[in-house]
Coordinates of C-alpha atoms and ligand atoms in Angstrom, one line a residue:
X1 CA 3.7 20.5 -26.3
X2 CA 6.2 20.4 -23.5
X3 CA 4.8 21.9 -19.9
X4 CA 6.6 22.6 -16.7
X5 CA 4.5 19.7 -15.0
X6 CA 5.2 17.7 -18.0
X7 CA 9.0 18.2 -17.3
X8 CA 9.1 17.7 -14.2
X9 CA 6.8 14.3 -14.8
X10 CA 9.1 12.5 -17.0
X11 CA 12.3 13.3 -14.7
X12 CA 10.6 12.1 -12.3
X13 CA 10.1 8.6 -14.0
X14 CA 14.1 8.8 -15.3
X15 CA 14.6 7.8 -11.9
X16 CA 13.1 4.6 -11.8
X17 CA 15.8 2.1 -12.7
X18 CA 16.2 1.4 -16.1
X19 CA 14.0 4.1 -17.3
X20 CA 15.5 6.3 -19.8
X21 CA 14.3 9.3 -21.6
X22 CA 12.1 8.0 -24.2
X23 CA 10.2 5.1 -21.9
X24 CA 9.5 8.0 -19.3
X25 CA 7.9 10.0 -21.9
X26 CA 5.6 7.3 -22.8
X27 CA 5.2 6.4 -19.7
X28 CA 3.9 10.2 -18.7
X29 CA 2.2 10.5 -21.6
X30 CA -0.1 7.1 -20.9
X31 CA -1.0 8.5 -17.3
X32 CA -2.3 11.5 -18.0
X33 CA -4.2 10.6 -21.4
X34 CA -5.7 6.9 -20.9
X35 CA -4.9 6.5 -17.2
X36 CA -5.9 9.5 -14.9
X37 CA -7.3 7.4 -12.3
X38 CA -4.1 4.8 -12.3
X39 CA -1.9 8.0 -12.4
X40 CA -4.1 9.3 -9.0
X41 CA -3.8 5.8 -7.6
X42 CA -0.3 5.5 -8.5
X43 CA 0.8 9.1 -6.8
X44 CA -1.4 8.4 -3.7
X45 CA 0.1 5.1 -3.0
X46 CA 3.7 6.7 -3.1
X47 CA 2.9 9.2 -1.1
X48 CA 1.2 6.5 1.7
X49 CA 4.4 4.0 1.2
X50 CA 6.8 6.9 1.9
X51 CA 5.3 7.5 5.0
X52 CA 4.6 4.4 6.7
X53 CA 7.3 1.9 5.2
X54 CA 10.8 2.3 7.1
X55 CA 13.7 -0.6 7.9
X56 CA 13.6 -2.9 10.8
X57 CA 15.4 -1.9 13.4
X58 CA 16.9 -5.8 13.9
X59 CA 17.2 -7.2 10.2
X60 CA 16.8 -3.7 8.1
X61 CA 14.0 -5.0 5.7
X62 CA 11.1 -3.1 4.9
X63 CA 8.0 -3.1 7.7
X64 CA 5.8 -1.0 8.5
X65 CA 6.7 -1.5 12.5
X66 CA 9.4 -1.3 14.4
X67 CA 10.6 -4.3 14.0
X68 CA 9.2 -6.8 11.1
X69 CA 7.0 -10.5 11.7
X70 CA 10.3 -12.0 10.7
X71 CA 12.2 -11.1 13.3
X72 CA 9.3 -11.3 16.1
X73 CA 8.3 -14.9 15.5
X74 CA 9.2 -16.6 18.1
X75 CA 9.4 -19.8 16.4
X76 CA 12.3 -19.0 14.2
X77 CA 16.0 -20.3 15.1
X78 CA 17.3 -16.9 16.0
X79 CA 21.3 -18.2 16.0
X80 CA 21.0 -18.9 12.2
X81 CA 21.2 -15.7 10.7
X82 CA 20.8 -15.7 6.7
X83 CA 22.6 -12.5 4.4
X84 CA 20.9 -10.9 1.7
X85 CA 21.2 -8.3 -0.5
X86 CA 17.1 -7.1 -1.5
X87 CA 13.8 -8.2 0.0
X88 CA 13.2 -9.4 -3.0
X89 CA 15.9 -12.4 -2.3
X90 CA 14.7 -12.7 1.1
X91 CA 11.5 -13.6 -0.4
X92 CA 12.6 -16.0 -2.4
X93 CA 14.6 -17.9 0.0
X94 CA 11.5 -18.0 2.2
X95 CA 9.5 -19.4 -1.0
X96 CA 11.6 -22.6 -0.4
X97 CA 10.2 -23.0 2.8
X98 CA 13.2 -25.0 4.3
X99 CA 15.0 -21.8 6.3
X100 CA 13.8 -21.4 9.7
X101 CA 16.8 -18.7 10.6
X102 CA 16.4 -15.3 10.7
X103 CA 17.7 -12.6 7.7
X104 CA 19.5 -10.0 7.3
X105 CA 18.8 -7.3 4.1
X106 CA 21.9 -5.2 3.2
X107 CA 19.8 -3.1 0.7
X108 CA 22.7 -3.2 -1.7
X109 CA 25.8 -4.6 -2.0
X110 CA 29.3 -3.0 -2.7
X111 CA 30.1 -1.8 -6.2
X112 CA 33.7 0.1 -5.7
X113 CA 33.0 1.4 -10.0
X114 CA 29.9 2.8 -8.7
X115 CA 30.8 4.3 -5.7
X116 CA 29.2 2.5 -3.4
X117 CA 31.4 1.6 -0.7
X118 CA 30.4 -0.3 3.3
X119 CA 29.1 2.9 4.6
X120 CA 26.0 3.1 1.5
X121 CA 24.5 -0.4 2.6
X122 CA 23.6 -1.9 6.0
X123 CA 27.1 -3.3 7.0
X124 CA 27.8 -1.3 10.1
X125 CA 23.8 -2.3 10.7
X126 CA 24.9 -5.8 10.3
X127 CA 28.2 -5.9 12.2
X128 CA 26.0 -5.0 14.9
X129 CA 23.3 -7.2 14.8
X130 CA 25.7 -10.4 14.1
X131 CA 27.1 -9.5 18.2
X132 CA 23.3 -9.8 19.7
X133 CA 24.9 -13.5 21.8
X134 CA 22.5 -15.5 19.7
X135 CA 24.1 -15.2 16.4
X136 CA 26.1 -18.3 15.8
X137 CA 26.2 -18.9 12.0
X138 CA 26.2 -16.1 9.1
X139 CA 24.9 -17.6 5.9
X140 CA 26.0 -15.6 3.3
X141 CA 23.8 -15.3 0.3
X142 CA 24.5 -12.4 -1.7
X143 CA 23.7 -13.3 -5.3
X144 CA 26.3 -15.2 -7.3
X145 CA 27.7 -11.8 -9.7
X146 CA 30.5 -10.4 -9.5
X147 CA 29.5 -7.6 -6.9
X148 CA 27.5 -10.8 -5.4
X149 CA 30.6 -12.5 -4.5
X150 CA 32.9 -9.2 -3.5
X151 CA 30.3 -8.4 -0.9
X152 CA 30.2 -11.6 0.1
X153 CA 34.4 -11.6 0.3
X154 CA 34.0 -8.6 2.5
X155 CA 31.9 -9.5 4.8
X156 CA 33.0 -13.1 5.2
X157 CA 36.3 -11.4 6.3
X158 CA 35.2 -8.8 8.5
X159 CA 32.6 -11.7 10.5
X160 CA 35.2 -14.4 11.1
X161 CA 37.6 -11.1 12.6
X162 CA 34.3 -11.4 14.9
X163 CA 34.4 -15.0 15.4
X164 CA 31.7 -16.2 14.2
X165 CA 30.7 -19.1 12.0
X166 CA 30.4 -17.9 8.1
X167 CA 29.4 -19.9 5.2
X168 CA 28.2 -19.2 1.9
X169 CA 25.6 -20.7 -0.4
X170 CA 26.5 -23.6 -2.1
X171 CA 27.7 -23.4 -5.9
X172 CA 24.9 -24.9 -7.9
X173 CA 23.1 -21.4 -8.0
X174 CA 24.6 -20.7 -11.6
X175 CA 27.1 -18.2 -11.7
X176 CA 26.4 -14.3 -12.4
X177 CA 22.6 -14.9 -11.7
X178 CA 20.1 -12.8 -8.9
X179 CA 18.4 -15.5 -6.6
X180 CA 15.4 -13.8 -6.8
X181 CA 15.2 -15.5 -10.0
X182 CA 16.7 -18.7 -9.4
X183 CA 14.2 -22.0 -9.1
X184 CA 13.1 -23.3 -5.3
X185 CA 14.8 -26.3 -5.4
X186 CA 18.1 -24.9 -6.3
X187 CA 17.8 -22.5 -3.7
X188 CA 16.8 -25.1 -0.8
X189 CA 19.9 -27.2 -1.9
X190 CA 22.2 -24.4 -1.9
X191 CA 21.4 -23.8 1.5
X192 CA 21.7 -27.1 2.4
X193 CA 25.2 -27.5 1.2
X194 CA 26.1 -24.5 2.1
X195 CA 30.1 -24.5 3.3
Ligands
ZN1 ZN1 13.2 -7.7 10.9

């Protein structure tokens, strides 16, 4: 029952993270028997993200602009500038509503078994955007794993070569876990005691 389309579908879906074999499959095989219209949808809403989204030129997240609302509003304390690893844990950061800095999104972080050294993720990006003259503190918060942390060794390192203030988020976010999925209040007191 296998097609070229067909094929070429479920590869497709293999390279969504996590995905193996057997989920793509099913996941192919739903589309185009209950869900022709979500599958259209689905395709057409790839196609429109791939053109219009791109990275900020100042803090590298996704926008569909130049340069994001983040890093335009005026009202935000542009010498505070917070680290992360995904949109995802900017988000959540700005769910506490107690940072009024600014961000920057590595898109990664480095993962030497993996081979994915300071040239795959935003740190050349960042070394230059930390030297803007406004810049006085680099909050580090990279999520508390082990690739978490190593990042965060790295660039700790290479910022305070540049002079500039670093700390990190304060223990208390539990060891080994993703802040996108760690509570508010944790968060906000993490950043408060940050060191
Ligand atoms: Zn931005």
């Amino acid at each position: 029952m296998a097609t070229r389309a067909l094929d070429e579908l479920v590869e497709a879906l293999r390279r969504l993270p996590g995905v193996g074999p057997k989920s793509a499959a099913r996941m192919a095989y739903h589309l185009l028997q209950h869900d022709r219209d979500g599958a259209q949808r689905l395709s057409q809403a790839l196609q429109a993200a791939i053109g219009a989204v791109r990275h900020c030129r100042r803090c590298n997240t996704f926008t569909e602009d130049e340069v994001c609302d983040t890093c335009r509003d005026p009202q935000r304390d542009a010498s505070l500038l917070c680290v992360v690893e995904t949109p995802a844990d900017q988000a959540a950061i700005e769910r506490t509503g107690s940072y009024r800095g600014l961000y920057f999104v590595l898109q990664g972080k480095l993962s030497p078994l993996d081979g994915v050294g300071p040239r795959d993720i935003g740190l050349s990006k960042l070394y230059q955007r930390v030297t803007d003259g406004q810049v006085r503190e680099v909050i580090l918060a990279t999520n508390f794993t082990a690739e978490g942390e190593a990042t965060a060794h790295v660039l700790g390192e290479a910022l305070k070569a540049r002079h500039l203030m670093v700390t990190r988020l304060a223990r208390g976010v539990p060891a080994g876990s993703e802040l996108e999925y760690v509570d508010l209040g944790t968060i906000a007191h993490a950043l408060v005691d940050r060191r």
